[in-house]
Protein backbone atom coordinates (compact mmCIF):
# COMPACT_ATOMS: atom_id res chain seq x y z
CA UNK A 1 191.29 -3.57 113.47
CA UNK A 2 188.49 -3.65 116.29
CA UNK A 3 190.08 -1.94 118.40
CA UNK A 4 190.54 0.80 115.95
CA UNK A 5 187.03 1.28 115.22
CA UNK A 6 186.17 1.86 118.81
CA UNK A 7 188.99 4.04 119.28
CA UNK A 8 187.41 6.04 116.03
CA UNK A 9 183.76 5.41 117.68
CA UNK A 10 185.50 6.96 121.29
CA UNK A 11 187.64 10.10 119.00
CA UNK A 12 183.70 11.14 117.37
CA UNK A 13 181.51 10.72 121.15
CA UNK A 14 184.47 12.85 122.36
CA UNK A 15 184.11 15.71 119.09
CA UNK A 16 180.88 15.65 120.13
CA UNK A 17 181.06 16.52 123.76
CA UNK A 18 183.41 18.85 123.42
CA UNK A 19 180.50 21.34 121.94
CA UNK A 20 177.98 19.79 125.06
CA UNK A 21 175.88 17.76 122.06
CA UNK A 22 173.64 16.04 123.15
CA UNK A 23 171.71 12.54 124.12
CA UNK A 24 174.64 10.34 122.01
CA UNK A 25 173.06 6.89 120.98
CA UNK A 26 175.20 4.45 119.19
CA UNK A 27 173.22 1.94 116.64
CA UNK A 28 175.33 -0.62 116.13
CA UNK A 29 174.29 -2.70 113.11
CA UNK A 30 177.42 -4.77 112.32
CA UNK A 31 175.61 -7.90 112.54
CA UNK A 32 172.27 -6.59 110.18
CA UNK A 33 173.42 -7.95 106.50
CA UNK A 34 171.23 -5.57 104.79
CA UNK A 35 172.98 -2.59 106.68
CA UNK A 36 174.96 -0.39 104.49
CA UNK A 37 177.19 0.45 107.54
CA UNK A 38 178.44 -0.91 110.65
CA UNK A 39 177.62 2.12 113.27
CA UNK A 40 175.64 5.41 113.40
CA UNK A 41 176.22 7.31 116.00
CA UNK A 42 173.78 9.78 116.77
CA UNK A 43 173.33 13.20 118.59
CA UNK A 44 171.72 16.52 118.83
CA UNK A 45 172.45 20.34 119.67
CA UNK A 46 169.81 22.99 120.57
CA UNK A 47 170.02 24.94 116.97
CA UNK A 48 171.26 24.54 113.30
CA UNK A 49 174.29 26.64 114.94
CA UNK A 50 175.48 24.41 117.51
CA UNK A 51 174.69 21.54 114.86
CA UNK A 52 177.38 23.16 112.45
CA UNK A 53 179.69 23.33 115.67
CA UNK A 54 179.07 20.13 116.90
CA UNK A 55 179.92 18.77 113.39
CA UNK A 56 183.26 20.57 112.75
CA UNK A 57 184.72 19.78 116.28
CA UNK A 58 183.67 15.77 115.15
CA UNK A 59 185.77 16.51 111.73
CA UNK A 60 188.28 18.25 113.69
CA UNK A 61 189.00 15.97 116.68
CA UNK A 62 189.33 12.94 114.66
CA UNK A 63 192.01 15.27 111.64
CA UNK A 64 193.74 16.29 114.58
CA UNK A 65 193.73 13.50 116.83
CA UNK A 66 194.38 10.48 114.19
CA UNK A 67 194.53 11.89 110.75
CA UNK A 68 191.55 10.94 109.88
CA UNK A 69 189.16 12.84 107.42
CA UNK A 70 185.57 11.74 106.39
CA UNK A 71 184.80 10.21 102.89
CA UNK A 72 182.13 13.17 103.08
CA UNK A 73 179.35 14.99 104.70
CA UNK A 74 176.43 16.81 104.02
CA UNK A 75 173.92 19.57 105.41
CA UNK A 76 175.59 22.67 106.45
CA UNK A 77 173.17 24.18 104.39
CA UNK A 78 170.17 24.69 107.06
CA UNK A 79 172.43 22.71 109.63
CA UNK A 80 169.14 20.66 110.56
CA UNK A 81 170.80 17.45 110.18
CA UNK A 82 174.50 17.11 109.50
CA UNK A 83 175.64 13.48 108.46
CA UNK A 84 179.39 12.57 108.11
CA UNK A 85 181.02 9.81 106.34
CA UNK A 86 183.77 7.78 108.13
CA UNK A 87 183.02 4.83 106.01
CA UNK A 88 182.16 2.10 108.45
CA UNK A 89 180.52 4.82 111.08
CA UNK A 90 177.92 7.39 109.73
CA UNK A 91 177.79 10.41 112.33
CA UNK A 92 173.90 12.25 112.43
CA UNK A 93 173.54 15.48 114.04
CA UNK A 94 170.21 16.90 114.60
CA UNK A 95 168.00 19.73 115.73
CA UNK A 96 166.05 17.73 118.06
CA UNK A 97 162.69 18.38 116.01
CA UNK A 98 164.58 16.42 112.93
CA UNK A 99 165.86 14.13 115.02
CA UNK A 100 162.08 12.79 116.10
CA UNK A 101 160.70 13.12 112.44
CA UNK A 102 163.28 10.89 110.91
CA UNK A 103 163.64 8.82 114.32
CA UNK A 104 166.67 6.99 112.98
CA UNK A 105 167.10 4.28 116.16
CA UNK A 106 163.47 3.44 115.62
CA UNK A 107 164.22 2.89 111.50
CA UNK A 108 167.08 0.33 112.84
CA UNK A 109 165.12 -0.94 116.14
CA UNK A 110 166.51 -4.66 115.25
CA UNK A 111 170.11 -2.71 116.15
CA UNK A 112 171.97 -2.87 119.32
CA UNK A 113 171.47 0.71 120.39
CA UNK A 114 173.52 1.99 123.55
CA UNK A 115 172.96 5.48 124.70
CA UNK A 116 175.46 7.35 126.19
CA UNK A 117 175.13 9.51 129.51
CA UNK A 118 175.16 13.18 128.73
CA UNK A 119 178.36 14.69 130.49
CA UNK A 120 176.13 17.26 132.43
């Protein structure tokens, strides 16, 4: 089963690069009881459009690449933050101004956080 989860965690960093988002940080919280989830993996695009892209190539990549769909997701709306529901992994993507106002790996600092190197 672990192995799956970082294949799922390696199927959403790769949705994500494939629209160039950006500055990827994975909080890992499986070991926080009070956590609600295991991971969040986080990332950014320059505007609410490239969040909205960023978001359906996550949704698509892991539907086409393991039949997986999310439980749910929210804020296509204004595209500011998107967050999708893969149960044990919650995916964020920001505008980078929401992104520092909600600060989400400083709200979980006691998580192991790994960034991971943008691709350019």
């Amino acid at each position: 089963m672990t192995e799956n989860k970082q294949d799922l965690e390696q199927l959403i960093i790769d949705g994500i690069q494939d629209r160039k988002g950006r500055s990827i940080t994975v909080v890992d919280m499986s070991h926080i009881d009070t956590a609600a989830v295991q991971k969040f993996i986080i990332a950014e695009g320059t505007s609410s459009m490239q969040v909205a892209a960023i978001a359906d190539s996550v949704r698509d990549h892991l539907l086409e690449e393991a039949s997986i769909k999310p439980y749910n997701y929210d804020g296509y709306a204004n595209a500011e933050w998107i967050v999708i529901d893969y149960g044990h992994i919650l995916v964020h993507i920001f505008v980078p101004e929401s992104r520092r106002r909600y600060n989400l790996e400083e709200l979980w600092s006691d998580a192991r956080i790994t960034p991971i190197p943008d691709l350019d």
